[in-house]
mmCIF file of C-alpha atoms in Angstrom:
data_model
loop_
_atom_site.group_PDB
_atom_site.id
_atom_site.type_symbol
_atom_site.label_atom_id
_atom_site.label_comp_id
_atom_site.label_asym_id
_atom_site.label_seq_id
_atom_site.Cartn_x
_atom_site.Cartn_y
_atom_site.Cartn_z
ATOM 1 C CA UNK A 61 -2.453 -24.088 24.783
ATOM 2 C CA UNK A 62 -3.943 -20.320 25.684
ATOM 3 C CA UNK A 63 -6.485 -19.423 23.376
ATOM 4 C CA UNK A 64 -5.692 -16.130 21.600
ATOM 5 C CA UNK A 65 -8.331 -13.447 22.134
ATOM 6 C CA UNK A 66 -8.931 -11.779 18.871
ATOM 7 C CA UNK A 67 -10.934 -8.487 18.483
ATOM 8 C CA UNK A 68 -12.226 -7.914 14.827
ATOM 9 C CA UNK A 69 -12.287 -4.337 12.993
ATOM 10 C CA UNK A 70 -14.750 -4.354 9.961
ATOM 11 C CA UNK A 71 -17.738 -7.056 9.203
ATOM 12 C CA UNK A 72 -18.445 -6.316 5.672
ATOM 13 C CA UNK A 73 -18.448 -8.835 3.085
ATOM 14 C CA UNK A 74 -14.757 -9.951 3.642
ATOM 15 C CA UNK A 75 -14.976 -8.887 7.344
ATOM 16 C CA UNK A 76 -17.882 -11.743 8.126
ATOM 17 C CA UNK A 77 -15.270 -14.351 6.591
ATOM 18 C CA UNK A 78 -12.755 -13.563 8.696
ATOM 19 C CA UNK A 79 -14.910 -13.150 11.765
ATOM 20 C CA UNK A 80 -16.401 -16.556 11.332
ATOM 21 C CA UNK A 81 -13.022 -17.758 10.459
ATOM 22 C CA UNK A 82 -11.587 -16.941 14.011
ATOM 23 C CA UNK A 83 -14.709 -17.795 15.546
ATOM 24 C CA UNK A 84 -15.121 -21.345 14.287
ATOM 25 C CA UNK A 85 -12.664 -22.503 12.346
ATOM 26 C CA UNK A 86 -9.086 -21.549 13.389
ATOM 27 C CA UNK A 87 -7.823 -24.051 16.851
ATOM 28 C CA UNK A 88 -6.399 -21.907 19.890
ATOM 29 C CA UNK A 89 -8.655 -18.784 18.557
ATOM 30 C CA UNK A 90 -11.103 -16.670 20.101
ATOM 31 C CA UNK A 91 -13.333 -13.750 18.942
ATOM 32 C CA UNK A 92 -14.151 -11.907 21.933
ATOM 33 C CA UNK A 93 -14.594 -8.146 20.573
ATOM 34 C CA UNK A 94 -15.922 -6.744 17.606
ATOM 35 C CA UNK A 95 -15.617 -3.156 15.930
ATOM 36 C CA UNK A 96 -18.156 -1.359 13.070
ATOM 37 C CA UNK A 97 -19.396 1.829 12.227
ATOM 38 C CA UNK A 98 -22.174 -0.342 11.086
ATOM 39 C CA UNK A 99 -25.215 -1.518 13.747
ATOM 40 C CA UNK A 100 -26.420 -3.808 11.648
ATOM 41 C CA UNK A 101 -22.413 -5.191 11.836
ATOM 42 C CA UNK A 102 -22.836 -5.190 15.764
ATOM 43 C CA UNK A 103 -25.606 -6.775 15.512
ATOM 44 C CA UNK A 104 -24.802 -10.247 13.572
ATOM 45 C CA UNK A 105 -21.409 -10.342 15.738
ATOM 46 C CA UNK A 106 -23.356 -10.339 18.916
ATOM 47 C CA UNK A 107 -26.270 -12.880 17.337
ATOM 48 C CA UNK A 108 -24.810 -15.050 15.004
ATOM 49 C CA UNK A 109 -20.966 -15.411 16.276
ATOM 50 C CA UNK A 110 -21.363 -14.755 20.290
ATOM 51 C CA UNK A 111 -19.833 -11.551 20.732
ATOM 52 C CA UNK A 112 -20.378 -9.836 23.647
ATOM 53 C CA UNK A 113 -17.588 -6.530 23.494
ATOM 54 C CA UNK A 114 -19.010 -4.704 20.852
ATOM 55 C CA UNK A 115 -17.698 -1.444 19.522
ATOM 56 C CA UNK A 116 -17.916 1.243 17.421
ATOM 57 C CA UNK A 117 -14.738 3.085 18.134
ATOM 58 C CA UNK A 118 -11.852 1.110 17.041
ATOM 59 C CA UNK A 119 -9.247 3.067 19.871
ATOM 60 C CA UNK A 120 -11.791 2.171 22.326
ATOM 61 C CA UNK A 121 -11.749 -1.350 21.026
ATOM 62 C CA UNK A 122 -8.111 -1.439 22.131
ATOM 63 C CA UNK A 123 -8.558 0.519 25.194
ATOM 64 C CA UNK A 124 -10.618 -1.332 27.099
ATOM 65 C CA UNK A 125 -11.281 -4.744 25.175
ATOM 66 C CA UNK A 126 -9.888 -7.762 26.187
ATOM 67 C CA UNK A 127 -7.745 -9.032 23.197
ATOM 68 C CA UNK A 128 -4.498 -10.084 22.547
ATOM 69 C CA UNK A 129 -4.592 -9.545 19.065
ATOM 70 C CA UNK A 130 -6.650 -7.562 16.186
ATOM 71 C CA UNK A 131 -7.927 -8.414 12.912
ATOM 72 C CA UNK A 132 -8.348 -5.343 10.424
ATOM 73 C CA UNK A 133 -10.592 -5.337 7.837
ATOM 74 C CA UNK A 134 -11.722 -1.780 7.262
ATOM 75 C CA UNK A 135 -12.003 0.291 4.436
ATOM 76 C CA UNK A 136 -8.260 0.325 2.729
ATOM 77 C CA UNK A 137 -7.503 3.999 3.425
ATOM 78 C CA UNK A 138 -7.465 3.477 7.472
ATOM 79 C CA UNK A 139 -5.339 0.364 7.351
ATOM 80 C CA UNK A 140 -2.060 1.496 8.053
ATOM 81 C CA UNK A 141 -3.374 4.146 11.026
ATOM 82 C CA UNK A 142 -4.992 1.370 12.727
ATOM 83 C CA UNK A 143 -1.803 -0.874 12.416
ATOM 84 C CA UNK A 144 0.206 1.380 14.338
ATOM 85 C CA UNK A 145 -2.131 2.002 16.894
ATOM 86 C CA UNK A 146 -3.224 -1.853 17.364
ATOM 87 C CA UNK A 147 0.803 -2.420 17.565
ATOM 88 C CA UNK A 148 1.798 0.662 19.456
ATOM 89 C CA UNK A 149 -1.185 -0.505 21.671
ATOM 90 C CA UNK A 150 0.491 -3.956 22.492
ATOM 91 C CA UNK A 151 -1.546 -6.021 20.211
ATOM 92 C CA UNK A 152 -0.535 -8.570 17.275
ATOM 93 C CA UNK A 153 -1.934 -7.852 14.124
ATOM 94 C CA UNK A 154 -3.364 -9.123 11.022
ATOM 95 C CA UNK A 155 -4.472 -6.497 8.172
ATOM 96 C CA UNK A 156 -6.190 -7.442 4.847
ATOM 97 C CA UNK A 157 -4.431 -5.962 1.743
ATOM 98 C CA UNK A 158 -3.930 -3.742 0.570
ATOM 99 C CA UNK A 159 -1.278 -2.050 3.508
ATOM 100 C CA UNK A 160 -2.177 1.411 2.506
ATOM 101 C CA UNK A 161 -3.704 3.571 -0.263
ATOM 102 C CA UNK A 162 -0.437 5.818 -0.509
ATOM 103 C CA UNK A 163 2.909 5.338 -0.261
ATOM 104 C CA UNK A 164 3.427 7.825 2.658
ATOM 105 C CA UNK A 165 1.044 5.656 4.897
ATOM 106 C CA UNK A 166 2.755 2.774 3.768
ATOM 107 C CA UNK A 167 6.125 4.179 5.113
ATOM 108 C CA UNK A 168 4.521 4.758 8.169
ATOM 109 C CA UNK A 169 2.890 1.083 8.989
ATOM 110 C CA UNK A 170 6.079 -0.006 8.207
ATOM 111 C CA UNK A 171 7.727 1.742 11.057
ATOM 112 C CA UNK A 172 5.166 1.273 13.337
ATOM 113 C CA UNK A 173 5.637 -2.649 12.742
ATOM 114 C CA UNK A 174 9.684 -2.131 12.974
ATOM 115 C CA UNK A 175 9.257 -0.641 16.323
ATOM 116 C CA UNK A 176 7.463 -3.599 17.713
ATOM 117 C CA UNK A 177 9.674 -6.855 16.824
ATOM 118 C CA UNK A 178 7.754 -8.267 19.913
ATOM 119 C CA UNK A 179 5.058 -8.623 18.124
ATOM 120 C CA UNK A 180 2.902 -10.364 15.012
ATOM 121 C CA UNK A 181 1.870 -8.575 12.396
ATOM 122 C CA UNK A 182 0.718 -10.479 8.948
ATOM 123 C CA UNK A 183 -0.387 -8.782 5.860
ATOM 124 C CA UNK A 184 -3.124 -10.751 4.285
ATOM 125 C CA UNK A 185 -1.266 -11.943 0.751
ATOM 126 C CA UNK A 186 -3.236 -15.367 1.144
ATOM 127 C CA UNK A 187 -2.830 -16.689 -2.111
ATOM 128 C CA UNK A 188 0.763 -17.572 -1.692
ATOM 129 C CA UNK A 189 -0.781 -20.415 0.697
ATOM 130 C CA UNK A 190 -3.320 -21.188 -1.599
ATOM 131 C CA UNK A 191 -2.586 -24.676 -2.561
ATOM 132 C CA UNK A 192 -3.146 -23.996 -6.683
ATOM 133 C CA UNK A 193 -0.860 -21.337 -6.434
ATOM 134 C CA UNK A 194 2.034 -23.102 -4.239
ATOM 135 C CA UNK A 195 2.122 -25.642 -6.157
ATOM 136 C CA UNK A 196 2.769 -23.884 -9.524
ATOM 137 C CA UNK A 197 4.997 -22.116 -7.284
ATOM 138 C CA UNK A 198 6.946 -25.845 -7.104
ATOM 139 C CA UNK A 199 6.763 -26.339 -10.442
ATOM 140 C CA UNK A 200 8.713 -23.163 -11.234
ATOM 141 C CA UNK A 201 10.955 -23.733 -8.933
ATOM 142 C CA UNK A 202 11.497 -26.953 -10.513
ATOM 143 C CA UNK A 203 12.552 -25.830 -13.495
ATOM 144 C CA UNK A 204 9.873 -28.179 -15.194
ATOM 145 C CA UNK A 205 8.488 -25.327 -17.355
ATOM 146 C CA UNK A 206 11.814 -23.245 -17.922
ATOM 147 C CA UNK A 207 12.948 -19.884 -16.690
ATOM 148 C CA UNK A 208 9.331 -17.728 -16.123
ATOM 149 C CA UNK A 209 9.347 -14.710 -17.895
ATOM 150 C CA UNK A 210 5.834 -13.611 -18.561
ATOM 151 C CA UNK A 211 2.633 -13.875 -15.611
ATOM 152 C CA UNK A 212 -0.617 -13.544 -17.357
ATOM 153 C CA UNK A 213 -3.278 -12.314 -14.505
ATOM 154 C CA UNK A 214 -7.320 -12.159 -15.080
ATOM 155 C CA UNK A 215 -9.485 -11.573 -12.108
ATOM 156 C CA UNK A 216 -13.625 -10.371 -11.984
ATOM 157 C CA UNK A 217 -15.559 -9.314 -9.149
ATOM 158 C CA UNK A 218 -19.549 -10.366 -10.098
ATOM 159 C CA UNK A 219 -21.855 -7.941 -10.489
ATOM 160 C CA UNK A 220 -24.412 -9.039 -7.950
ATOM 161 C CA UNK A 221 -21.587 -7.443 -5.438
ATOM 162 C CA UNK A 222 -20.961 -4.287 -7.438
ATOM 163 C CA UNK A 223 -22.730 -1.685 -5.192
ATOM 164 C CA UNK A 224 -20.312 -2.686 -2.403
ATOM 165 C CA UNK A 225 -17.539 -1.893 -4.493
ATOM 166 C CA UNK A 226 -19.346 1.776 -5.393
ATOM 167 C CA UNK A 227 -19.840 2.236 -1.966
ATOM 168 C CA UNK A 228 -16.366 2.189 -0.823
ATOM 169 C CA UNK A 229 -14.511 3.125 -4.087
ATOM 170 C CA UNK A 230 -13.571 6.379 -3.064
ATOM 171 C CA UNK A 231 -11.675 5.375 -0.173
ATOM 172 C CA UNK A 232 -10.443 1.104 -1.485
ATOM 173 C CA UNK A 233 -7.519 2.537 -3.554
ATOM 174 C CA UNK A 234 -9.273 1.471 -6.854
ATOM 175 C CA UNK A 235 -9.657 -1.564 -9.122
ATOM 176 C CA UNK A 236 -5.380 -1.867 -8.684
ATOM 177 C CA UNK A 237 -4.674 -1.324 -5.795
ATOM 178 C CA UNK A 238 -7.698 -2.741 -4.024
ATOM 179 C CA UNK A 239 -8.469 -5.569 -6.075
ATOM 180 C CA UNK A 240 -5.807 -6.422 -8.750
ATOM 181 C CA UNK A 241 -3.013 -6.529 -5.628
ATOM 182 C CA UNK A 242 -3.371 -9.459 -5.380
ATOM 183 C CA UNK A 243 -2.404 -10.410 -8.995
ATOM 184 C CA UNK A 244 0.615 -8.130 -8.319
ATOM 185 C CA UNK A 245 1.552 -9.682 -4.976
ATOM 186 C CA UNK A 246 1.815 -13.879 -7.175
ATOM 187 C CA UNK A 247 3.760 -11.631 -10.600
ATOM 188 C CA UNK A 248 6.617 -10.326 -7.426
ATOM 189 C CA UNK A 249 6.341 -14.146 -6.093
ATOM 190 C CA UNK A 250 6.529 -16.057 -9.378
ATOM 191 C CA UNK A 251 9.462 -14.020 -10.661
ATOM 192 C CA UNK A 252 11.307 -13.245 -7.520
ATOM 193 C CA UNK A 253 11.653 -8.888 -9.487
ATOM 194 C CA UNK A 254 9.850 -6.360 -8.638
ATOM 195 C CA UNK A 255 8.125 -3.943 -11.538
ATOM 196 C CA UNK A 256 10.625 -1.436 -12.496
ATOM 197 C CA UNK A 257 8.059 0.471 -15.069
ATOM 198 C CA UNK A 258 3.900 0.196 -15.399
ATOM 199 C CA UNK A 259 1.657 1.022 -18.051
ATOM 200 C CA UNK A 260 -2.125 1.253 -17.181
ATOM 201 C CA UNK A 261 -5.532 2.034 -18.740
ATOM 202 C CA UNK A 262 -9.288 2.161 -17.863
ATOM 203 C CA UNK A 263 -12.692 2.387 -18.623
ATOM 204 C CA UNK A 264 -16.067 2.618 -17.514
ATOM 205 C CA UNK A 265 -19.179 1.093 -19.385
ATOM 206 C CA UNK A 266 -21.793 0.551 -16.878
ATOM 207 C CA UNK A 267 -21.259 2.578 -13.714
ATOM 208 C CA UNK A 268 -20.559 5.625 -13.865
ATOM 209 C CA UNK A 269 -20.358 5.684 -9.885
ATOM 210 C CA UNK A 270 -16.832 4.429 -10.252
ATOM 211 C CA UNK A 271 -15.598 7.233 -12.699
ATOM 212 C CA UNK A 272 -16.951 10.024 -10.251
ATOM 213 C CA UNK A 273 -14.840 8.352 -7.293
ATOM 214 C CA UNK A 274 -11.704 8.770 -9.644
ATOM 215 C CA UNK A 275 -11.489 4.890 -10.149
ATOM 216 C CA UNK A 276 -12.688 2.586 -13.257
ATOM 217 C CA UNK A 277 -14.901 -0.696 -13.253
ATOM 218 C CA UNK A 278 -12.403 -1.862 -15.753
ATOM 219 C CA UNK A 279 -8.411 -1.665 -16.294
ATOM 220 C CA UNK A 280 -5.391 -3.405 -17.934
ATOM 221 C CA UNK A 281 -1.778 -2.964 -16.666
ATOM 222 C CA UNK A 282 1.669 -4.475 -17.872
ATOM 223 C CA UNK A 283 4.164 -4.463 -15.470
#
């Protein structure tokens, strides 16, 4: 089988999974182009993963890179631009969550993915493949602990990672959308409804970084 040439947007903390991900680990994959804004980013694509096509324009990524498909996994706000130009550009795609930071740019990803039926695109919701989670998924579906009414979510980021969070809070969508979508995504999953009212609080103790990006280091919502 052809190997898929991927080209990867973003080598942050999540980005470097990914990238080693495609590089090593997933059969009939290739990594053969990398984008950052970062040089230091550039830089461990070319040494530790082989890159060669290195960029730090993402439309010139897609212009003149050799890929057949692109990984995203920039900062949350330029998600859904880069979808539509990755698909309008002819190339399958796979974005990390969340889609968007607003519902208009939502709206629009989602177009730009309806006009190309040709192609791939994945949002990445992984935990629905996690085994842990499938298989409570087969337990509900079972009936083995009744009809599911309530979904009880906790989730902590450590604090040895926290100044990567402050760095891109303004633009991540916050502690919900950035971070507790996930939670979200398994509640929609588990109950098969979506949330037809939310209630939400925060609070900052520690970092007062997050409170001037409009965002909290803390929250609680019921859904």
């Amino acid at each position: 089988m052809e190997k898929v040439k991927v080209g990867i947007a973003g080598l942050g903390r999540l980005g470097k999974v990914h990238a080693n991900n495609i590089a090593y680990k997933i059969p009939n994959a290739e990594l053969t182009a990398a984008c950052s804004i970062m040089p230091a980013e550039l830089e461990y694509a070319q040494k530790e993963l082989g890159v060669k096509d290195v960029y730090t324009d993402f439309d010139e990524m897609l212009a003149k890179a050799d890929i057949d498909a692109v990984a995203i996994v920039t900062t949350s706000g330029l998600h859904c631009s880069q979808i539509a130009k990755a698909l309008d550009a002819g190339k399958h795609v796979f974005s990390e969550k969340p889609l968007g930071v607003n519902v208009e740019a939502c709206k629009q990803a989602e177009v730009a993915v309806e006009r190309h039926p040709e192609l791939s695109f994945f949002l990445g919701f992984m935990r629905r493949f996690d085994p842990s989670y499938a298989y409570a998924m087969e337990k509900f579906k079972a009936g083995l602990i009744g009809e599911p009414y309530m979904v009880k979510a906790t989730g902590i980021d450590p604090e040895a990672l926290v100044q990567g969070a402050i760095r891109f809070a303004p633009t991540s969508g916050g502690i919900f959308i950035d971070m507790a979508i996930h939670d979200i995504d398994l509640m929609r999953w588990f109950l098969g409804e979506d949330p037809v009212e939310v209630y939400a609080s925060g609070a900052t103790f520690k970092h007062p970084e997050f409170k001037a990006a409009g965002d909290d280091e803390t929250g609680v919502a019921m859904y």
